[in-house]
Short mmCIF file of C-alpha atoms in Angstrom, two decimals:
data_model
loop_
_atom_site.label_atom_id
_atom_site.label_comp_id
_atom_site.label_asym_id
_atom_site.label_seq_id
_atom_site.Cartn_x
_atom_site.Cartn_y
_atom_site.Cartn_z
CA MET A 1 0.19 -0.08 -0.13
CA SER A 2 2.90 2.49 0.75
CA GLY A 3 4.13 1.53 -2.26
CA MET A 4 1.46 2.33 -4.15
CA ALA A 5 0.76 5.88 -2.11
CA SER A 6 4.08 6.77 -3.34
CA ASP A 7 3.93 6.16 -6.86
CA HIS A 8 0.36 7.84 -6.88
CA ASN A 9 2.56 10.89 -5.54
CA ASN A 10 5.30 10.44 -7.88
CA SER A 11 2.78 10.62 -10.70
CA SER A 12 1.00 13.11 -9.18
CA GLN A 13 4.01 15.74 -8.98
CA GLU A 14 4.99 14.37 -12.50
CA GLU A 15 1.80 15.62 -13.91
CA TYR A 16 1.52 18.81 -12.50
CA ILE A 17 2.73 21.54 -14.90
CA PRO A 18 3.21 25.08 -13.42
CA HIS A 19 1.19 28.21 -14.54
CA TYR A 20 4.04 29.14 -16.87
CA LEU A 21 4.57 26.34 -18.87
CA GLN A 22 1.03 25.77 -19.65
CA LYS A 23 -0.69 26.55 -23.07
CA GLU A 24 -1.48 30.51 -22.67
CA ASP A 25 1.09 32.93 -22.67
CA PRO A 26 3.11 33.58 -19.18
CA PHE A 27 3.68 37.16 -19.43
CA ALA A 28 0.10 37.98 -20.31
CA SER A 29 -1.38 39.85 -17.86
CA LYS A 30 -4.22 37.93 -15.90
CA LEU A 31 -5.85 41.29 -14.73
CA SER A 32 -8.04 43.79 -16.25
CA ARG A 33 -6.55 46.39 -17.84
CA GLU A 34 -7.80 48.87 -15.28
CA ALA A 35 -6.40 47.06 -12.28
CA ASP A 36 -3.17 46.76 -14.14
CA ILE A 37 -3.30 50.80 -14.34
CA ILE A 38 -4.42 51.17 -10.59
CA ALA A 39 -1.14 48.52 -9.75
CA GLY A 40 0.74 50.86 -12.12
CA PHE A 41 -0.36 54.59 -10.25
CA TYR A 42 0.38 52.73 -7.37
CA LEU A 43 3.92 51.43 -7.73
CA THR A 44 4.54 54.95 -9.28
CA ILE A 45 3.69 57.05 -5.92
CA ILE A 46 5.64 54.53 -3.84
CA GLY A 47 8.50 54.28 -6.38
CA ILE A 48 8.65 57.81 -6.52
CA LEU A 49 8.32 58.18 -2.60
CA SER A 50 10.85 55.58 -1.69
CA THR A 51 13.26 57.07 -3.87
CA LEU A 52 13.19 60.61 -2.74
CA GLY A 53 12.90 59.31 1.04
CA ASN A 54 15.87 57.21 0.90
CA GLY A 55 17.90 59.27 -1.67
CA TYR A 56 17.48 61.97 1.34
CA VAL A 57 18.66 59.45 3.81
CA ILE A 58 21.33 58.41 1.68
CA PHE A 59 22.74 61.70 1.32
CA MET A 60 22.26 63.54 5.03
CA SER A 61 24.52 60.52 6.15
CA SER A 62 27.30 60.92 3.61
CA LYS A 63 27.57 64.63 5.22
CA ARG A 64 29.13 63.35 8.29
CA LYS A 65 29.86 59.60 7.34
CA LYS A 66 33.46 59.45 9.36
CA LYS A 67 30.67 60.04 12.72
CA LEU A 68 28.23 57.01 12.10
CA ARG A 69 27.97 55.05 14.49
CA PRO A 70 27.59 51.40 13.72
CA ALA A 71 23.81 50.97 14.22
CA GLU A 72 23.81 54.22 11.62
CA ILE A 73 25.96 52.54 9.16
CA MET A 74 23.12 49.50 9.45
CA THR A 75 20.64 51.72 8.73
CA VAL A 76 22.03 53.69 5.58
CA ASN A 77 22.72 49.98 4.21
CA LEU A 78 19.43 49.75 5.14
CA ALA A 79 18.45 52.44 3.11
CA VAL A 80 20.60 51.82 0.06
CA CYS A 81 18.84 47.91 -0.13
CA ASP A 82 15.55 50.23 -0.60
CA LEU A 83 16.87 52.63 -2.82
CA GLY A 84 18.06 49.50 -4.78
CA ILE A 85 14.36 47.77 -5.11
CA SER A 86 13.34 51.22 -6.06
CA VAL A 87 15.40 52.11 -8.69
CA VAL A 88 16.06 48.93 -10.19
CA GLY A 89 13.46 46.94 -9.81
CA LYS A 90 10.08 49.26 -9.74
CA PRO A 91 10.50 50.55 -13.54
CA PHE A 92 10.15 46.79 -14.60
CA SER A 93 6.70 46.47 -13.01
CA ILE A 94 5.33 49.95 -13.79
CA ILE A 95 5.96 49.34 -17.53
CA SER A 96 4.48 46.21 -17.20
CA PHE A 97 1.71 47.10 -15.68
CA PHE A 98 0.64 49.97 -17.72
CA SER A 99 1.45 47.53 -20.86
CA HIS A 100 -0.64 45.11 -19.66
CA ARG A 101 1.55 42.50 -19.78
CA TRP A 102 5.66 41.93 -18.74
CA MET A 103 7.37 43.45 -21.43
CA PHE A 104 11.11 42.07 -20.75
CA GLY A 105 11.09 38.39 -21.77
CA TRP A 106 12.55 35.68 -19.75
CA ILE A 107 15.60 37.50 -19.36
CA GLY A 108 14.40 40.19 -17.60
CA CYS A 109 12.20 38.45 -15.49
CA ARG A 110 14.93 36.55 -14.18
CA TRP A 111 16.92 39.73 -13.38
CA TYR A 112 13.85 41.35 -11.76
CA GLY A 113 13.14 38.18 -9.85
CA TRP A 114 17.08 38.22 -8.85
CA ALA A 115 17.12 42.04 -8.06
CA GLY A 116 14.28 42.06 -6.23
CA PHE A 117 15.26 38.88 -3.90
CA PHE A 118 18.41 39.65 -3.26
CA PHE A 119 17.73 43.64 -2.46
CA GLY A 120 14.77 42.40 -0.29
CA CYS A 121 17.43 39.61 1.29
CA GLY A 122 19.78 42.25 2.23
CA SER A 123 17.06 44.48 3.71
CA LEU A 124 16.11 41.85 6.14
CA ILE A 125 19.44 40.42 6.78
CA THR A 126 20.43 44.12 7.71
CA MET A 127 17.75 44.46 10.12
CA THR A 128 18.85 41.11 11.82
CA ALA A 129 22.38 42.63 12.27
CA VAL A 130 20.53 46.16 13.47
CA SER A 131 18.50 44.03 15.95
CA LEU A 132 21.33 41.96 17.30
CA ASP A 133 23.25 45.34 17.98
CA ARG A 134 20.54 47.09 20.01
CA TYR A 135 20.37 44.02 21.64
CA LEU A 136 23.76 43.82 22.77
CA LYS A 137 23.64 47.42 23.46
CA ILE A 138 20.90 47.74 25.80
CA CYS A 139 21.11 44.09 27.39
CA HIS A 140 24.66 43.18 27.35
CA LEU A 141 26.58 46.48 27.73
CA SER A 142 30.07 45.08 27.85
CA TYR A 143 29.75 43.24 24.59
CA GLY A 144 28.21 46.34 23.04
CA THR A 145 30.73 48.55 23.86
CA TRP A 146 33.05 46.59 22.14
CA LEU A 147 31.44 46.82 18.77
CA LYS A 148 33.48 49.43 17.00
CA ARG A 149 32.99 50.79 13.09
CA HIS A 150 35.02 48.39 11.57
CA HIS A 151 32.82 45.61 12.96
CA ALA A 152 29.88 47.16 11.30
CA PHE A 153 32.43 47.50 7.54
CA ILE A 154 32.94 43.55 8.25
CA CYS A 155 29.14 42.73 8.94
CA LEU A 156 28.02 44.62 5.51
CA ALA A 157 30.32 42.70 4.08
CA ILE A 158 28.87 39.41 5.42
CA ILE A 159 25.30 40.84 4.38
CA TRP A 160 26.03 40.91 1.03
CA ALA A 161 27.61 38.18 0.56
CA TYR A 162 24.49 36.22 2.10
CA ALA A 163 22.17 38.14 -0.34
CA THR A 164 24.11 37.34 -2.95
CA PHE A 165 24.52 33.69 -2.53
CA TRP A 166 20.86 32.84 -1.56
CA ALA A 167 19.89 35.16 -4.86
CA THR A 168 22.17 33.33 -7.14
CA VAL A 169 21.68 29.91 -5.64
CA PRO A 170 18.39 29.42 -8.57
CA PHE A 171 21.09 30.02 -11.68
CA ALA A 172 22.57 27.04 -10.39
CA GLY A 173 19.74 24.93 -11.40
CA VAL A 174 18.63 24.34 -7.46
CA GLY A 175 15.87 26.81 -8.19
CA SER A 176 14.46 29.58 -10.54
CA TYR A 177 12.91 32.60 -11.08
CA ALA A 178 9.48 32.71 -12.79
CA PRO A 179 6.63 34.98 -13.66
CA GLU A 180 3.28 35.67 -10.82
CA PRO A 181 0.46 33.67 -11.78
CA PHE A 182 -1.06 37.56 -12.74
CA GLY A 183 1.54 37.86 -15.19
CA THR A 184 3.07 41.35 -15.24
CA SER A 185 5.67 40.20 -12.55
CA CYS A 186 8.71 37.76 -11.57
CA THR A 187 9.80 36.35 -8.33
CA LEU A 188 11.21 33.26 -7.32
CA ASP A 189 9.14 29.74 -8.58
CA TRP A 190 7.62 28.49 -5.52
CA TRP A 191 5.89 26.62 -7.83
CA LEU A 192 8.39 23.72 -8.01
CA ALA A 193 7.70 22.57 -4.68
CA GLN A 194 4.76 21.04 -6.44
CA ALA A 195 6.95 19.31 -9.24
CA SER A 196 9.75 17.56 -7.36
CA VAL A 197 11.25 17.13 -3.99
CA ALA A 198 14.79 18.66 -4.89
CA GLY A 199 12.23 21.60 -5.41
CA GLN A 200 10.61 21.45 -1.65
CA ALA A 201 13.96 21.20 -0.47
CA PHE A 202 15.04 24.61 -2.06
CA VAL A 203 11.69 26.15 -1.21
CA LEU A 204 12.03 25.37 2.28
CA SER A 205 15.90 26.66 2.33
CA ILE A 206 14.94 30.06 1.29
CA LEU A 207 11.96 30.01 3.66
CA PHE A 208 14.22 29.04 6.72
CA PHE A 209 17.51 30.88 5.73
CA CYS A 210 15.88 33.95 4.01
CA LEU A 211 12.68 34.61 6.42
CA LEU A 212 12.05 32.02 9.49
CA PHE A 213 15.64 32.30 10.95
CA PRO A 214 16.18 36.28 10.67
CA THR A 215 12.84 37.19 11.52
CA ALA A 216 13.42 34.58 14.86
CA VAL A 217 15.91 36.45 15.73
CA ILE A 218 14.33 39.64 15.20
CA VAL A 219 11.92 39.01 17.76
CA PHE A 220 14.27 37.16 19.95
CA SER A 221 16.16 40.63 20.25
CA TYR A 222 13.14 42.72 20.70
CA VAL A 223 11.81 40.90 22.78
CA LYS A 224 14.44 40.91 25.35
CA ILE A 225 14.93 44.53 25.18
CA ILE A 226 11.20 45.34 25.90
CA LEU A 227 12.13 43.24 28.90
CA LYS A 228 14.90 44.74 29.76
CA VAL A 229 13.82 48.32 29.64
CA LYS A 230 10.66 47.41 31.77
CA SER A 231 13.25 46.05 34.48
CA SER A 232 15.93 48.73 34.41
CA THR A 233 13.99 52.24 33.85
CA LYS A 234 13.72 52.82 37.44
CA GLU A 235 17.60 52.60 37.92
CA VAL A 236 18.36 54.93 34.90
CA ALA A 237 16.06 57.67 36.81
CA HIS A 238 19.03 57.87 39.85
CA TYR A 239 21.89 58.12 37.03
CA ASP A 240 22.80 61.74 36.23
CA THR A 241 21.87 63.40 33.14
CA ARG A 242 24.66 62.31 31.16
CA ILE A 243 23.72 58.64 31.58
CA GLN A 244 19.76 59.51 30.91
CA ASN A 245 21.14 61.32 27.92
CA SER A 246 22.93 58.27 26.51
CA HIS A 247 20.15 55.98 27.46
CA ILE A 248 17.57 58.18 25.68
CA LEU A 249 19.57 58.18 22.68
CA GLU A 250 20.03 54.10 22.38
CA MET A 251 15.97 54.20 22.89
CA LYS A 252 15.22 56.16 20.40
CA LEU A 253 17.53 54.05 18.02
CA THR A 254 16.26 51.10 19.54
CA LYS A 255 12.49 52.45 18.81
CA VAL A 256 13.65 53.34 14.83
CA ALA A 257 14.69 49.95 14.58
CA MET A 258 11.56 48.19 16.15
CA LEU A 259 9.40 50.01 14.01
CA ILE A 260 11.68 49.23 10.73
CA CYS A 261 11.20 45.79 11.19
CA ALA A 262 7.61 45.60 11.87
CA GLY A 263 7.13 47.55 8.96
CA PHE A 264 9.00 45.11 6.81
CA LEU A 265 7.63 42.05 8.30
CA VAL A 266 3.99 43.49 8.11
CA ALA A 267 4.62 44.33 4.58
CA TRP A 268 6.20 40.72 3.46
CA ILE A 269 4.31 38.37 5.88
CA PRO A 270 0.99 38.55 3.66
CA TYR A 271 3.47 37.75 0.67
CA ALA A 272 5.23 35.01 2.47
CA LEU A 273 2.11 33.42 3.57
CA VAL A 274 0.40 33.13 -0.02
CA SER A 275 3.98 31.80 -1.51
CA VAL A 276 4.01 29.06 0.75
CA TRP A 277 0.32 28.20 0.24
CA SER A 278 1.62 28.19 -3.38
CA ALA A 279 4.39 26.39 -2.84
CA PHE A 280 2.77 23.49 -0.50
CA GLY A 281 -1.00 23.86 -0.61
CA ARG A 282 -3.13 22.93 -3.67
CA PRO A 283 -2.16 23.82 -7.13
CA GLY A 284 -4.51 26.88 -8.43
CA SER A 285 -6.26 27.22 -5.18
CA VAL A 286 -5.07 30.88 -4.64
CA PRO A 287 -6.78 32.93 -6.77
CA ILE A 288 -4.86 35.43 -9.06
CA GLN A 289 -6.99 38.46 -8.40
CA PHE A 290 -5.99 37.88 -4.77
CA SER A 291 -2.20 37.20 -5.24
CA VAL A 292 -1.63 40.38 -6.73
CA VAL A 293 -2.40 42.55 -3.37
CA PRO A 294 0.39 40.56 -1.47
CA THR A 295 2.68 40.97 -3.91
CA LEU A 296 1.54 44.81 -4.25
CA LEU A 297 1.98 45.49 -0.46
CA ALA A 298 5.21 43.75 -0.37
CA LYS A 299 6.40 46.26 -2.72
CA SER A 300 5.59 49.35 -0.79
CA ALA A 301 7.94 48.20 2.21
CA ALA A 302 10.97 50.42 0.89
CA MET A 303 8.79 53.40 1.34
CA TYR A 304 8.27 53.09 5.04
CA ASN A 305 11.30 53.63 6.52
CA PRO A 306 11.96 57.08 5.64
CA ILE A 307 8.75 58.26 7.05
CA ILE A 308 9.85 56.21 10.53
CA TYR A 309 12.86 58.29 10.79
CA GLN A 310 10.80 61.66 11.03
CA VAL A 311 8.17 60.28 13.10
CA ILE A 312 10.62 59.13 15.95
CA ASP A 313 11.96 62.57 15.29
CA CYS A 314 15.20 61.59 15.32
CA LYS A 315 16.25 62.30 11.68
CA PHE A 316 18.61 59.41 11.50
CA ALA A 317 20.07 60.48 14.75
CA CYS A 318 23.14 61.33 12.76
CA CYS A 319 21.33 64.48 11.48
CA ARG A 320 20.91 66.29 14.90
CA PRO A 321 23.23 68.87 16.33
CA GLY A 322 22.93 66.79 19.94
CA GLY A 323 23.82 63.71 18.15
CA LEU A 324 27.56 63.73 18.55
CA ARG A 325 27.46 65.02 22.24
CA ALA A 326 25.10 62.28 23.48
CA LYS A 327 27.71 59.93 21.92
CA ASN A 328 30.43 61.49 23.30
CA SER A 329 28.52 61.56 27.23
CA LEU A 330 27.88 57.83 26.24
CA LYS A 331 31.46 56.86 25.82
CA LYS A 332 32.21 58.84 29.26
CA SER A 333 29.50 56.74 30.80
CA ARG A 334 30.60 53.73 30.18
#
């Protein structure tokens, strides 16, 4: 019986044909022309705001690049990733939505999928590094004071190497990039999991190393920070003004980091859930009109961060005149 069941599963996997290999044109839009136009305008607004906002953050940071703290260097890297998504990726999808079909063929599809995954993975791993920095600075001060600028640059090299590796793995024949079911965008080929065990292993590896593990580290770090802050608030009140000001600066940086991570996860988790369902659920069970909404929400993630910097009134913590004084006070207090 078990042999018959395995034969049935193997035959069902062999019979599965992903949407982009079926008879119809995989790059033709499956949405109405009106829906494509609305999506095109939406992405245009998102792209403009993201480019201006992240470009402003990078410009202001470049004016005092030699004085940036490690956490601020990481946040500059996050702005670079967000700007990369906006400049490299969004024009492809905007043109395609307005054209009512993907206009750049399979080569453009694979490039677009690679760029989106590369910068998206870079953003999430950068936020993971920022959360660990905040965790060490708040919960383990002896380790936190050890972190210097050159450690931040080493961390940047690891982040870019990590993102490059996982974004390039599909080109080694392990996975692939493919059109979305609605036709006017491309992504990782989640549908490989429906076709073979190797495809399932590829999708599970991507999910663990590029989503679940980094998210778990982020959640762990900020939960520990919240618990530490609750237990140490009364202690800080008894310290002198310099230590209190240093504590306030660290907490503002932590609030910025927490909101950035929350915005990123809120934008990407719906897309991740739909992708997992597409990979392991019943084939064709996700309606095409429904699948486009999480995709558009995920594409808006790059716009949030510059807004968060201003809402916290930290102005990236490096554009304020008092930022350097607080930094010196922090060193003395430690």
